Coordinates of C-alpha atoms in Angstrom, one line a residue:
Chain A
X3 CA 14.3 11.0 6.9
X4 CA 11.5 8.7 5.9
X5 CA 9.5 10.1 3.1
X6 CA 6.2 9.8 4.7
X7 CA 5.7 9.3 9.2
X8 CA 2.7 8.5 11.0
X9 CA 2.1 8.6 14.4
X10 CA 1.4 3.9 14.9
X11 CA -1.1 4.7 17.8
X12 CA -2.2 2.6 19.0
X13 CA -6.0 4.4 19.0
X14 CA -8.9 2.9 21.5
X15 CA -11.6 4.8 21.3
X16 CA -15.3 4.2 22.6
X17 CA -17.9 3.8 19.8
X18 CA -19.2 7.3 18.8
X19 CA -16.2 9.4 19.8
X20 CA -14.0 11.5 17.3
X21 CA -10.5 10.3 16.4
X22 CA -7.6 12.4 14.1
X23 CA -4.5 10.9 13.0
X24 CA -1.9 12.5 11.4
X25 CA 1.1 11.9 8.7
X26 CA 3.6 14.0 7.8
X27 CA 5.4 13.6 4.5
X28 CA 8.9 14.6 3.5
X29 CA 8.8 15.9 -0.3
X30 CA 7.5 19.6 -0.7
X31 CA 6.9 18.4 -4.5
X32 CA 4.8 15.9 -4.2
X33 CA 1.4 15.6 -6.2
X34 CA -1.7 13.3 -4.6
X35 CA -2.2 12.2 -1.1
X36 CA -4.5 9.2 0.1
X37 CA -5.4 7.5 2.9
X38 CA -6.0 3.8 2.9
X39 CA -7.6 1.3 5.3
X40 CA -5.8 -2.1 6.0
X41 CA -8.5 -4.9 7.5
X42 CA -6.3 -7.1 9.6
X43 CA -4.5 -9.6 7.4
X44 CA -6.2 -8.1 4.2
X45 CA -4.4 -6.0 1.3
X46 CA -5.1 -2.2 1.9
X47 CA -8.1 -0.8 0.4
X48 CA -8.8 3.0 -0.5
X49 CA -10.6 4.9 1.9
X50 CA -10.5 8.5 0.5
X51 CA -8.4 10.2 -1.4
X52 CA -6.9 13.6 -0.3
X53 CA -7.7 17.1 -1.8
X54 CA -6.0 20.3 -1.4
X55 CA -9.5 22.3 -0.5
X56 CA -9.9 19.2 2.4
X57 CA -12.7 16.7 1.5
X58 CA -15.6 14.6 3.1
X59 CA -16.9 11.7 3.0
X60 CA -20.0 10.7 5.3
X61 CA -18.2 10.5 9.0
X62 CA -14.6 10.6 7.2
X63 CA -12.9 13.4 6.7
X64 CA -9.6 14.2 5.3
X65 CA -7.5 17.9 5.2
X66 CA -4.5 18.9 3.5
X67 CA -1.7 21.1 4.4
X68 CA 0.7 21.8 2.1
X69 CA 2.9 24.1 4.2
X70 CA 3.3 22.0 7.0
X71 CA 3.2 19.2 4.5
X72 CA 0.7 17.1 6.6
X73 CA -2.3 15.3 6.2
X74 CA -5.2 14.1 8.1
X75 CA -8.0 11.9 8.4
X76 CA -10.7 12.8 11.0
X77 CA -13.4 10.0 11.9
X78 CA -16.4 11.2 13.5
X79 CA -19.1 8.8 15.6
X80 CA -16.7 5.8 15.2
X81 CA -18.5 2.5 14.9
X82 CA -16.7 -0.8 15.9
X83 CA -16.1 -1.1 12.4
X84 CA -14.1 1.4 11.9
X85 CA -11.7 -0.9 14.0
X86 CA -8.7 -1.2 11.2
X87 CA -5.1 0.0 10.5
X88 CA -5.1 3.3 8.3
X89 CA -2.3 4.2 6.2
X90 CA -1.4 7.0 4.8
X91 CA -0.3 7.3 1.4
X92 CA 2.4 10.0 -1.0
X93 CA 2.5 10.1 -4.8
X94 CA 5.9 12.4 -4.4
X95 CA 6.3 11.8 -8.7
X96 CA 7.5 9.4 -11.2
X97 CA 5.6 6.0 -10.3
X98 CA 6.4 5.5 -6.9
X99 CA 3.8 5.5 -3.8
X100 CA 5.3 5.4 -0.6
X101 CA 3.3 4.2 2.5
X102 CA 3.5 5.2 6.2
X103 CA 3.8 2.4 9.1
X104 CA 0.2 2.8 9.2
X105 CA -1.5 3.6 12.6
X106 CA -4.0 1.1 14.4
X107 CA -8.1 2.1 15.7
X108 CA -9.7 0.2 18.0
X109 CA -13.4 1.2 18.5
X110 CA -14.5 -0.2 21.8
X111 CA -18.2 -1.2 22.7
Chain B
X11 CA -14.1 -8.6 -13.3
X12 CA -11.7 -9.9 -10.2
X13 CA -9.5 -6.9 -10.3
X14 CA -5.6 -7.9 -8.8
X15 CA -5.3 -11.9 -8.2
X16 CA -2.3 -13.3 -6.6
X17 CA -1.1 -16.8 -6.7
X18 CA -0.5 -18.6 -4.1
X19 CA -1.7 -17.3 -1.2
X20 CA 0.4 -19.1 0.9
X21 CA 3.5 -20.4 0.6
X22 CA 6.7 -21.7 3.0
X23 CA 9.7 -22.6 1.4
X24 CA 13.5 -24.0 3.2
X25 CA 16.3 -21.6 2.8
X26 CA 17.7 -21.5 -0.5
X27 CA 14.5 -22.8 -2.5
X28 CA 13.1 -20.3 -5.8
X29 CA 10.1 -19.8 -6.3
X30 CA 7.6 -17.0 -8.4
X31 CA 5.0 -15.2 -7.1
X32 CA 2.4 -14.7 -9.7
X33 CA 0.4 -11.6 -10.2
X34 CA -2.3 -10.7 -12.8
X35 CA -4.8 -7.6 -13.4
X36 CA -7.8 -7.1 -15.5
X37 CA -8.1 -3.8 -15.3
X38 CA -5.8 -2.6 -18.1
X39 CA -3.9 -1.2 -15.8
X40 CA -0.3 0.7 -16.8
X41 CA 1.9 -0.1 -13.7
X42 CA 2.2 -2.6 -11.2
X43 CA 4.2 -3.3 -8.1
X44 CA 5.3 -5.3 -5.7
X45 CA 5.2 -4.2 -2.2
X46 CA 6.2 -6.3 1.1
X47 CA 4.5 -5.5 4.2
X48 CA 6.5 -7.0 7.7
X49 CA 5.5 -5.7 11.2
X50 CA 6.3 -1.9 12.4
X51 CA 7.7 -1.5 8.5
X52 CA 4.5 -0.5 6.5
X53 CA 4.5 -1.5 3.0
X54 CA 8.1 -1.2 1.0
X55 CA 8.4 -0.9 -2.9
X56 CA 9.9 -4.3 -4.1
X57 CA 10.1 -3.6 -7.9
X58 CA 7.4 -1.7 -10.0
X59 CA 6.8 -1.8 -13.8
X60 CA 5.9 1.5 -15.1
X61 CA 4.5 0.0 -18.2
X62 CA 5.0 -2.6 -20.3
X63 CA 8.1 -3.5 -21.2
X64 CA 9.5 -1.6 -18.1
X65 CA 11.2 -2.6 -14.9
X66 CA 12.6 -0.4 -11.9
X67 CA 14.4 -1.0 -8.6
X68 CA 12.2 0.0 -5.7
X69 CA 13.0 0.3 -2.3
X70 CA 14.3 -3.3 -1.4
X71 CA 15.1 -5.1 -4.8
X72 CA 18.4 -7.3 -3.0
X73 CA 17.1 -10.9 -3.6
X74 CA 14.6 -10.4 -6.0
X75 CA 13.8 -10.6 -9.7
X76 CA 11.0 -9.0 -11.6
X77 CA 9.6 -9.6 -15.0
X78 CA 6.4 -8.1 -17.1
X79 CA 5.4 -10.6 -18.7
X80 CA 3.0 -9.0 -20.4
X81 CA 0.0 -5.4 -19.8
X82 CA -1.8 -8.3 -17.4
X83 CA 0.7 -10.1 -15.4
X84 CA 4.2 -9.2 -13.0
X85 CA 5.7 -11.8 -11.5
X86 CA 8.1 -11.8 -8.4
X87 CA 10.8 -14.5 -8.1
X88 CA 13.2 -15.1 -5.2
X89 CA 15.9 -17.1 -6.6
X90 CA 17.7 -18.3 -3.4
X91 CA 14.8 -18.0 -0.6
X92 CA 15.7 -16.7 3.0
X93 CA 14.5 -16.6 6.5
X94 CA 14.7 -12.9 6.1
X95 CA 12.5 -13.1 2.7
X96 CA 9.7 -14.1 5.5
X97 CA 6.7 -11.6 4.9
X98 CA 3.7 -10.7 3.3
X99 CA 4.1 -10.0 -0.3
X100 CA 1.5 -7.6 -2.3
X101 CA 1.1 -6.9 -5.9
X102 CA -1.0 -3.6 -6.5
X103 CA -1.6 -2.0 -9.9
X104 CA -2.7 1.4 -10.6
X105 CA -3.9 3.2 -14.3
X106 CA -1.3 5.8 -14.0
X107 CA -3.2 8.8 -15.9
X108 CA -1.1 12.1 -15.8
X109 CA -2.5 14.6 -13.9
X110 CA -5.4 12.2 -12.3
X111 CA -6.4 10.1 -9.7
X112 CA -3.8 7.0 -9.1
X113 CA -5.8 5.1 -6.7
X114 CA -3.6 1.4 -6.1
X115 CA -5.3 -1.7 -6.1
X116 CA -3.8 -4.8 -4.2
X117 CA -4.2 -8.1 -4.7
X118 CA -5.4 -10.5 -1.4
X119 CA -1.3 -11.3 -0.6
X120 CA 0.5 -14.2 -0.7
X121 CA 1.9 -15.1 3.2
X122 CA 5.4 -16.4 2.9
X123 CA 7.0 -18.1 5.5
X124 CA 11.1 -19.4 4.5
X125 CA 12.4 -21.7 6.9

């Protein structure tokens, strides 16, 4: 089983509509949860990182659930560019991150 | 402050060529890694260095060498290049603080293409 899954999408959405993804991660242990936003053809960049009480930021908003162990990003009144590949990120312990496939948005006009 | 640099950003070698990707940080950083990213995979742990001095097997060492050359710099060489070395190769650092935030930063990538 892969220690973090997302669902790859992919996502088109019209501008201004509300979009969740969803990952689900493997290790019941692990510590801090992120997700991060890959420009095509660019390294990822942080987006927001993920709290156990659910946090905001602006039109981004990402939850927590450690009994399911999943986590999600919710984007509200997409703009085109929002259009990007968001991946979803596990710090099980030790040093090691581990990344999901990532799962493509396309905000339409 | 430039944060991760990579050198080079491109690069296409002929099967069974070396070469060493180059990787610096100025962030004073703890660890780094070295990820590769190919299509429908997501990003997969090459090597990391938890610290100086430090060097561990990720998820797809076969092929590669690491080495910490020093706090700054991790380099990546692939001693006998081939066609399925072909990918996208990112260095990302992190500060590592116990009990805190461990937000990764990557470097732009280095595209390489083995023929």
């Amino acid at each position: 089983r892969k220690e973090v899954e997302q669902d790859p999408g992919p996502f088109n959405v019209p501008e201004g509509a509300t979009v969740a993804f969803n990952c689900t991660y493997s290790n019941s242990a692990s510590q801090s949860f992120f997700w991060y936003r890959q420009d095509c053809r660019k390294e990822p960049k942080l987006l927001m990182s993920v709290y156990s009480s659910g946090n905001e930021d602006g039109r981004f908003t990402a939850q927590l659930n450690r009994a399911s162990q999943y986590i999600s990003l919710l984007i509200r009144d997409s703009k085109l560019s929002d259009s990007a590949t968001y991946l979803c990120v596990v710090y099980p312990r030790g040093n090691q991150f581990y990344f999901g496939t990532g799962t493509s948005l396309t905000v339409i006009p | 402050n430039a944060g991760v640099t990579q050198t080079p950003k491109f690069q296409v070698l002929k099967t069974g060529q070396s070469m060493t990707l180059q990787c610096a940080q100025d962030m004073n950083h703890n660890s780094m890694y070295w990820y590769r990213q190919d299509p429908g995979m997501g990003l997969r742990l090459i090597y990391y260095s938890a610290s100086e001095g430090t060097t561990d097997k990720g998820e797809v060492p076969n092929g590669y060498n690491v080495s910490r050359l020093n706090k700054r710099e991790f380099s990546l060489r692939l001693e006998s290049a081939a066609p399925s070395q072909t990918s996208v190769y990112f260095c990302a650092s992190t500060k590592n603080r116990a009990g805190g935030s461990n937000e990764q930063f990557f470097g732009p990538g280095t595209r390489l293409t083995v023929l």
